CSV table of N, CA and C in Angstrom, one decimal:
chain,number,residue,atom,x,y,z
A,73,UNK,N,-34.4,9.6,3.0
A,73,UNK,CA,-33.6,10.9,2.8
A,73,UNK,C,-34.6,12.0,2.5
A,74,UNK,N,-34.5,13.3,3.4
A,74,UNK,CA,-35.4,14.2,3.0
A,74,UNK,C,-35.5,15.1,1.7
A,75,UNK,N,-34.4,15.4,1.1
A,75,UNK,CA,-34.3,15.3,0.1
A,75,UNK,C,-34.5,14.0,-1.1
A,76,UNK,N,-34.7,13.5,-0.8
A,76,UNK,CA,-35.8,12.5,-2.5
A,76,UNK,C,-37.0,13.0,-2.0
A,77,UNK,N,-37.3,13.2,-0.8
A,77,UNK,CA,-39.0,13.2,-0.6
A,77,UNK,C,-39.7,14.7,-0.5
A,78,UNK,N,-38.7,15.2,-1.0
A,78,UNK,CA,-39.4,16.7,-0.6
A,78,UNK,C,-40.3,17.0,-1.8
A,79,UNK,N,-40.0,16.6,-2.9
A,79,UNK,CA,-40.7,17.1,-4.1
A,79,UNK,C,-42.3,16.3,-4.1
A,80,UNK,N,-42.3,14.4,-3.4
A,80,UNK,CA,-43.6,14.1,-3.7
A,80,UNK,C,-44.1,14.9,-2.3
A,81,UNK,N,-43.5,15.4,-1.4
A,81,UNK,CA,-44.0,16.3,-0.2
A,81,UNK,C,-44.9,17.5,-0.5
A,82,UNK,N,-43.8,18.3,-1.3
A,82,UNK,CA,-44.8,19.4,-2.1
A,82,UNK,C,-45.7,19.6,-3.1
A,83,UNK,N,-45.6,18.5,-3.6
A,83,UNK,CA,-47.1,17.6,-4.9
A,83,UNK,C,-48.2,17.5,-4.1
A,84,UNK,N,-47.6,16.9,-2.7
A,84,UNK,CA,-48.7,16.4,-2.0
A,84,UNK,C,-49.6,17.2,-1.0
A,85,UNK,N,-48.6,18.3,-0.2
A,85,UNK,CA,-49.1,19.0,0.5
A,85,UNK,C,-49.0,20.4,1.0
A,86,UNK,N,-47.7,21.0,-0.1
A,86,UNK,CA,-47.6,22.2,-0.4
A,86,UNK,C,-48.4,23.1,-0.2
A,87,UNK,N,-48.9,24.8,-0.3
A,87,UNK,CA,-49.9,25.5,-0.8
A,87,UNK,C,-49.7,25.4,-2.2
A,88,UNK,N,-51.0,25.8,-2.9
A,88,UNK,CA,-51.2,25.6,-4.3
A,88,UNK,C,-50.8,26.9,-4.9
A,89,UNK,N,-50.5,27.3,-6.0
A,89,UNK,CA,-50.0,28.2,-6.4
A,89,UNK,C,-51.3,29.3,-7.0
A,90,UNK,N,-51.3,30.6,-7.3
A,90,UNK,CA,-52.5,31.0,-7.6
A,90,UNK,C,-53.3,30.4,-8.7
A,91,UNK,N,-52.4,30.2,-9.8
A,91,UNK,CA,-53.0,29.7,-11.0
A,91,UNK,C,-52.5,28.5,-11.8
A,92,UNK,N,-53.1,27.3,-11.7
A,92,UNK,CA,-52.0,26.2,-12.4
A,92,UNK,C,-52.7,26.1,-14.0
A,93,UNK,N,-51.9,25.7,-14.7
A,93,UNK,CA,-52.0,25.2,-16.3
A,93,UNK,C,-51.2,24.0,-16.5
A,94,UNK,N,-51.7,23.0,-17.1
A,94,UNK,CA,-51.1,21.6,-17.5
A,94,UNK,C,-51.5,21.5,-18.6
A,95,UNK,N,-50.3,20.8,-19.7
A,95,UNK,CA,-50.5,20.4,-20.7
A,95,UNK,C,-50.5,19.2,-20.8
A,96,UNK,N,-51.6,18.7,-21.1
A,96,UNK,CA,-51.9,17.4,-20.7
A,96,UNK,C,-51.5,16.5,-21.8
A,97,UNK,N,-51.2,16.5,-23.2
A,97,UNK,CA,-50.5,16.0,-23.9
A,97,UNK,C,-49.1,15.5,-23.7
A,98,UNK,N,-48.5,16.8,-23.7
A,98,UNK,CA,-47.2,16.6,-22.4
A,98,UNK,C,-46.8,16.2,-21.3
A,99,UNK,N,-47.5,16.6,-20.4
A,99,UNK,CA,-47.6,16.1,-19.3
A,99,UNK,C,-48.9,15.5,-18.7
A,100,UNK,N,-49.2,14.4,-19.1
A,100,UNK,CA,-50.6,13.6,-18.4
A,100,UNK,C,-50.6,13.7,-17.0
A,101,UNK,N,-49.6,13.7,-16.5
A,101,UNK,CA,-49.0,13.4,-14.8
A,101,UNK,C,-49.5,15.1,-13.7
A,102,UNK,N,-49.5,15.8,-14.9
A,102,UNK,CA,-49.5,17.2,-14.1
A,102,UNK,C,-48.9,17.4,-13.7
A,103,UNK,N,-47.5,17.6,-13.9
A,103,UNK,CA,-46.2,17.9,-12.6
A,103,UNK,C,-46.0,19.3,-12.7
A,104,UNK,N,-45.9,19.4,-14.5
A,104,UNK,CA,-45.2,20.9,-14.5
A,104,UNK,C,-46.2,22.2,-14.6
A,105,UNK,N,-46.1,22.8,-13.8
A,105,UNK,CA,-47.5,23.5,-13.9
A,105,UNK,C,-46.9,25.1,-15.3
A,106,UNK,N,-47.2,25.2,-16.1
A,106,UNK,CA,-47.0,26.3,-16.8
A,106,UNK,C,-47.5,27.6,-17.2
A,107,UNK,N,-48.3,27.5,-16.2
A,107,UNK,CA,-49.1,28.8,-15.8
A,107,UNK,C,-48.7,30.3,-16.2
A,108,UNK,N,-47.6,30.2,-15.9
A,108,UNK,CA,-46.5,31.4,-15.4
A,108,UNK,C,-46.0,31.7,-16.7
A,109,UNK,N,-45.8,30.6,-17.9
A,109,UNK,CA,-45.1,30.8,-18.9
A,109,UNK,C,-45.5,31.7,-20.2
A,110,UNK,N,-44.9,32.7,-20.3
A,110,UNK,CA,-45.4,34.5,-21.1
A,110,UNK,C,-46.0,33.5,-22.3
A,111,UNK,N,-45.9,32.4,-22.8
A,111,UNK,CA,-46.5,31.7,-24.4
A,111,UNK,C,-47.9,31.8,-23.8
A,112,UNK,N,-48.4,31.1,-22.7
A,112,UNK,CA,-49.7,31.1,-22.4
A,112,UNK,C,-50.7,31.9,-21.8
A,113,UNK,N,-49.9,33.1,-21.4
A,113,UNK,CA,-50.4,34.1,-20.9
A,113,UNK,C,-52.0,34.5,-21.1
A,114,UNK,N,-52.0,34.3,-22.5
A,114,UNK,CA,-53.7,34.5,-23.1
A,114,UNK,C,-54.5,33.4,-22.4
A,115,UNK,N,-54.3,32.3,-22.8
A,115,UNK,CA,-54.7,31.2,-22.2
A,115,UNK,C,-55.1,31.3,-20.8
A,116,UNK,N,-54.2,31.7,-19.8
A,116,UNK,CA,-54.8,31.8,-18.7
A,116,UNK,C,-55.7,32.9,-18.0
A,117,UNK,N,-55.3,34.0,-19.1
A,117,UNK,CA,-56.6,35.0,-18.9
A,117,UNK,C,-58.0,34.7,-19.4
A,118,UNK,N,-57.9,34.1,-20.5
A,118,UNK,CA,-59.1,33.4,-21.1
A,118,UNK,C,-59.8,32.4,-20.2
A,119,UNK,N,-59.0,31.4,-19.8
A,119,UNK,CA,-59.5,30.5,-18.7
A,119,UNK,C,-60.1,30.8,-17.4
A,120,UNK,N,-59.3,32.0,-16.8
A,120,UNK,CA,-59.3,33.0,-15.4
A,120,UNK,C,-61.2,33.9,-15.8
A,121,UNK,N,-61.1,34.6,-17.2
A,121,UNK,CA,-62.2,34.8,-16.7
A,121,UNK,C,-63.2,34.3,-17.2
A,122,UNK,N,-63.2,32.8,-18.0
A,122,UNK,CA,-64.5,32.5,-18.5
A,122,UNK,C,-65.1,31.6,-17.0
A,123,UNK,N,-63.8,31.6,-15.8
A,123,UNK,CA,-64.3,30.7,-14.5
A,123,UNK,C,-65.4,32.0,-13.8
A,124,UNK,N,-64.4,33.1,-13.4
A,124,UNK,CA,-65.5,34.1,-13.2
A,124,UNK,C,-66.4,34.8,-13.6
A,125,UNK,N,-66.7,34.5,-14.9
A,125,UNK,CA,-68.2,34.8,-15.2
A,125,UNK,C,-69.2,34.1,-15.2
A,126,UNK,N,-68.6,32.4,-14.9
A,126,UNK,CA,-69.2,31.3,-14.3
A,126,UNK,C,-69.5,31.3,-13.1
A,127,UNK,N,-68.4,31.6,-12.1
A,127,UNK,CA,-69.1,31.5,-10.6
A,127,UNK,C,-69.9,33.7,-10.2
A,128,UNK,N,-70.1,34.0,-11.4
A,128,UNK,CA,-70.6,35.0,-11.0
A,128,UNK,C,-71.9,34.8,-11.6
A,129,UNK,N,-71.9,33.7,-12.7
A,129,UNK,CA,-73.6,33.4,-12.9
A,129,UNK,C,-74.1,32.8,-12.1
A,130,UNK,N,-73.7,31.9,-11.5
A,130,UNK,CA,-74.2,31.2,-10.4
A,130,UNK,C,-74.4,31.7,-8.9
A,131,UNK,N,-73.7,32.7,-8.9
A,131,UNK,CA,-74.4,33.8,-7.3
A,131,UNK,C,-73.5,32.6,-6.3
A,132,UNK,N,-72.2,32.4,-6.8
A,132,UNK,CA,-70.7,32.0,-5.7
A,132,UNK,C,-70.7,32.9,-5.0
A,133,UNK,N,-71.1,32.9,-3.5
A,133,UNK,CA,-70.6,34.0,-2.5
A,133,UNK,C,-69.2,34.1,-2.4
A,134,UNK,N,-68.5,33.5,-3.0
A,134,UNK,CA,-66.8,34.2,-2.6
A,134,UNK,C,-66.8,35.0,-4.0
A,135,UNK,N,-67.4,35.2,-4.8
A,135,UNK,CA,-67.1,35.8,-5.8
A,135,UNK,C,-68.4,37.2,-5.5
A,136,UNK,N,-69.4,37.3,-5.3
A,136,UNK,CA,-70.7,38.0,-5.4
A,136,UNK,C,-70.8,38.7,-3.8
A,137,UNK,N,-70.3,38.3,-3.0
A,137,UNK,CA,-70.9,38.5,-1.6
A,137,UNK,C,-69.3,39.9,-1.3
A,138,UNK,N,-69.9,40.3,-0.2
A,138,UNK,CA,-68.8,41.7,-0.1
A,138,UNK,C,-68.0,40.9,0.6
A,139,UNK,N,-68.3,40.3,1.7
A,139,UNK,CA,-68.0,39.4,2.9
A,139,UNK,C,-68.0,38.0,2.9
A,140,UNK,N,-67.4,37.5,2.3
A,140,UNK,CA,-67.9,35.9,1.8
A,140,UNK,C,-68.0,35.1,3.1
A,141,UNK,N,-69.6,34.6,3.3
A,141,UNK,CA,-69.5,33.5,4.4
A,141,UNK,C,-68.4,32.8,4.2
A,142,UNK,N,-67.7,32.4,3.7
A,142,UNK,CA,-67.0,31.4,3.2
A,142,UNK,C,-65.8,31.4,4.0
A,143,UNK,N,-65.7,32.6,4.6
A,143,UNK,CA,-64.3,33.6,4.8
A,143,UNK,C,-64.5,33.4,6.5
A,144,UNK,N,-65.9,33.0,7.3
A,144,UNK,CA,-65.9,32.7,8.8
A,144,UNK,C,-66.3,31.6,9.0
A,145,UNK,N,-66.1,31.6,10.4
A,145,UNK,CA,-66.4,30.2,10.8
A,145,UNK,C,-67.9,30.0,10.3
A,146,UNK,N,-68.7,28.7,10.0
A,146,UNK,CA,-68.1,27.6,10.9
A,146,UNK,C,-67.0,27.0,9.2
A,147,UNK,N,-66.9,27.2,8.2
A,147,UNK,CA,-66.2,26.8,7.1
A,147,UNK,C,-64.5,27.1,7.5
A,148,UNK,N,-64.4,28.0,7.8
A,148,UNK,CA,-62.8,28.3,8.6
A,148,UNK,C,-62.4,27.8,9.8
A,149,UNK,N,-62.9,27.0,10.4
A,149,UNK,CA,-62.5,26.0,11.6
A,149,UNK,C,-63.2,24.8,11.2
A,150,UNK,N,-62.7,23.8,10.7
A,150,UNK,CA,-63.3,22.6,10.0
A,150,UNK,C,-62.4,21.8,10.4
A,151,UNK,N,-60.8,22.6,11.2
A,151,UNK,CA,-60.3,21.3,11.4
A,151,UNK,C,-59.5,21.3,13.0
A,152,UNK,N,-60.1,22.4,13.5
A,152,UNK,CA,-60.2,22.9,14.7
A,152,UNK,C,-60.5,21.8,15.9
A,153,UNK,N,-59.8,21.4,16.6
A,153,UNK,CA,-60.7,20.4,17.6
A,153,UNK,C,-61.6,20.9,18.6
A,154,UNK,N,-62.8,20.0,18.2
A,154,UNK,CA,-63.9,20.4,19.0
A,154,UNK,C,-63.9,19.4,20.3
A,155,UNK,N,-64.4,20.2,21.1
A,155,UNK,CA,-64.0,19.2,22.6
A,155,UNK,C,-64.9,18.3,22.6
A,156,UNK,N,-64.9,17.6,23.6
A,156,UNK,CA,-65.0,15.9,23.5
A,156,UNK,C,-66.5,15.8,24.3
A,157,UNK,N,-67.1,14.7,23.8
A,157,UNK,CA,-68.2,14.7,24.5
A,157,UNK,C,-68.2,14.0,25.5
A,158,UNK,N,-69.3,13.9,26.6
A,158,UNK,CA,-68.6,13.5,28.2
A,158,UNK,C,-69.4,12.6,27.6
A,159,UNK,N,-69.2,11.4,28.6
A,159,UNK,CA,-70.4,10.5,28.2
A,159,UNK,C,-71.5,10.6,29.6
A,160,UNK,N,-70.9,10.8,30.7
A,160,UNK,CA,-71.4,11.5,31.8
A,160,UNK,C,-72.3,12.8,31.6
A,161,UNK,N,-71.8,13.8,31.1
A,161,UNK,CA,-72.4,14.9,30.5
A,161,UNK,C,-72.2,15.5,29.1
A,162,UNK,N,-73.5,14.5,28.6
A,162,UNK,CA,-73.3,14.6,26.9
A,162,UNK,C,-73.1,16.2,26.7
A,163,UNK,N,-72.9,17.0,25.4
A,163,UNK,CA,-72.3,18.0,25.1
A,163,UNK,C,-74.2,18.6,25.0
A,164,UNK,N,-74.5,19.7,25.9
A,164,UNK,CA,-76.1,20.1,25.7
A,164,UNK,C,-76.5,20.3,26.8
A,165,UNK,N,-76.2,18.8,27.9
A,165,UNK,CA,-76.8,18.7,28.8
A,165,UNK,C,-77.1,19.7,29.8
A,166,UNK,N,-75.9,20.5,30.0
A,166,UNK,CA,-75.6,21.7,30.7
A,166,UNK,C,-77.1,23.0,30.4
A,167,UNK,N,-76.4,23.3,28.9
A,167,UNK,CA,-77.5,24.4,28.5
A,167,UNK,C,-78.8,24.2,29.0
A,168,UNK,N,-79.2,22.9,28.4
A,168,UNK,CA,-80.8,22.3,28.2
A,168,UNK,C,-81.5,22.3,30.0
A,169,UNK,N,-80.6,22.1,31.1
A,169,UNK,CA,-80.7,21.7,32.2
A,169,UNK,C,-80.9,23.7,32.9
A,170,UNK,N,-80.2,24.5,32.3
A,170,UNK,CA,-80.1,25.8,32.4
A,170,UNK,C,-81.6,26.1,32.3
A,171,UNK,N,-81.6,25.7,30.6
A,171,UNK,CA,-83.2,26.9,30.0
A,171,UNK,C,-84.1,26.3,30.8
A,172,UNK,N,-84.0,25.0,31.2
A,172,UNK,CA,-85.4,24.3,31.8
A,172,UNK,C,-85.6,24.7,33.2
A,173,UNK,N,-84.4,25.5,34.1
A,173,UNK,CA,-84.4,25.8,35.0
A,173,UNK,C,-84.7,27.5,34.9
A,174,UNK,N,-84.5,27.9,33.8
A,174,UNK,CA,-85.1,29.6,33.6
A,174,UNK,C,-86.2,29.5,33.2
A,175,UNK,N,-87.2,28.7,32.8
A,175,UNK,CA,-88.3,28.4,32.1
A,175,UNK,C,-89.0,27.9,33.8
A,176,UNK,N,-88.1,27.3,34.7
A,176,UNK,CA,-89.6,26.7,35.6
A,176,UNK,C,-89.3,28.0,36.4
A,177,UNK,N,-88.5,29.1,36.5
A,177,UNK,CA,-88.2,30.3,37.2
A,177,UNK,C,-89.1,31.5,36.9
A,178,UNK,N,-89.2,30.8,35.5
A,178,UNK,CA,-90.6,32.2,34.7
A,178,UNK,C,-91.9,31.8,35.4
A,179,UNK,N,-92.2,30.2,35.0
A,179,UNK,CA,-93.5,30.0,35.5
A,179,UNK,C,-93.6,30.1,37.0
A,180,UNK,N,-92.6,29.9,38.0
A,180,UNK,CA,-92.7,30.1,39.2
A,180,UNK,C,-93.1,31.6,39.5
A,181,UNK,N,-92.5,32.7,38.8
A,181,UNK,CA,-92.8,34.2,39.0
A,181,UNK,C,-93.9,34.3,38.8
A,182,UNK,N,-94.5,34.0,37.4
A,182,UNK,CA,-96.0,34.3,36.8
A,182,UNK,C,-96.8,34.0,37.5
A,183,UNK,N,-96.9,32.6,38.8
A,183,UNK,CA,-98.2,31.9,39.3
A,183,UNK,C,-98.0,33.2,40.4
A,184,UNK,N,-96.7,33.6,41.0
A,184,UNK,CA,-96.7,34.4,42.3
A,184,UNK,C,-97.4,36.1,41.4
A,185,UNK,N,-96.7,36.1,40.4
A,185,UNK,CA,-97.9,37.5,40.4
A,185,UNK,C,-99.4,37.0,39.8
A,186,UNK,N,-99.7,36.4,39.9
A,186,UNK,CA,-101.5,35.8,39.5
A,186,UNK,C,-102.2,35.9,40.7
């Protein structure tokens, strides 16, 4: 029934929410995130920026950088399919067979102007 399974659905594979808080006394399990609730408000500002003055001591490019590598490929296509290698013509073979053929085209020029 899709309904029983929607909730371990979105534990499991939901997007995360900006900012989670658990009380782990209460809740060991993590379910209920209380982030959002005006009692802890302090708490998660406190939390929020003793992280960013941590990943700002540390020189985190998503935090320090204008343009975070982090933000292009190759980290942003990680799950991208990459095409398949031939076993006929391994993935290279092409290029490699190219430069080696621009390379004996240089030395061919150079010996005719000598």
């Amino acid at each position: 029934d899709d309904a029983a399974h929607r909730q371990q659905y979105e534990w499991g594979f939901a997007r995360r929410p900006e900012r989670e808080l658990y009380l782990l006394a209460s809740d060991p399990h993590q379910i209920k995130n209380v982030a959002d609730q005006p009692e802890h408000r302090d708490l998660v500002k406190q939390l929020h920026d003793q992280l960013l003055a941590e990943l700002r001591r540390t020189g985190d490019p998503r935090v320090v950088e204008r343009d975070p590598r982090f933000e292009h490929p190759p980290f942003t296509d990680l799950f991208r399919q990459q095409p398949r290698k031939s076993k006929q013509n391994p993935k290279g073979t092409q290029a490699k067979r190219a430069k080696a053929k621009s390379v004996q085209a240089k030395d061919a020029k150079a010996k005719q102007d000598n």
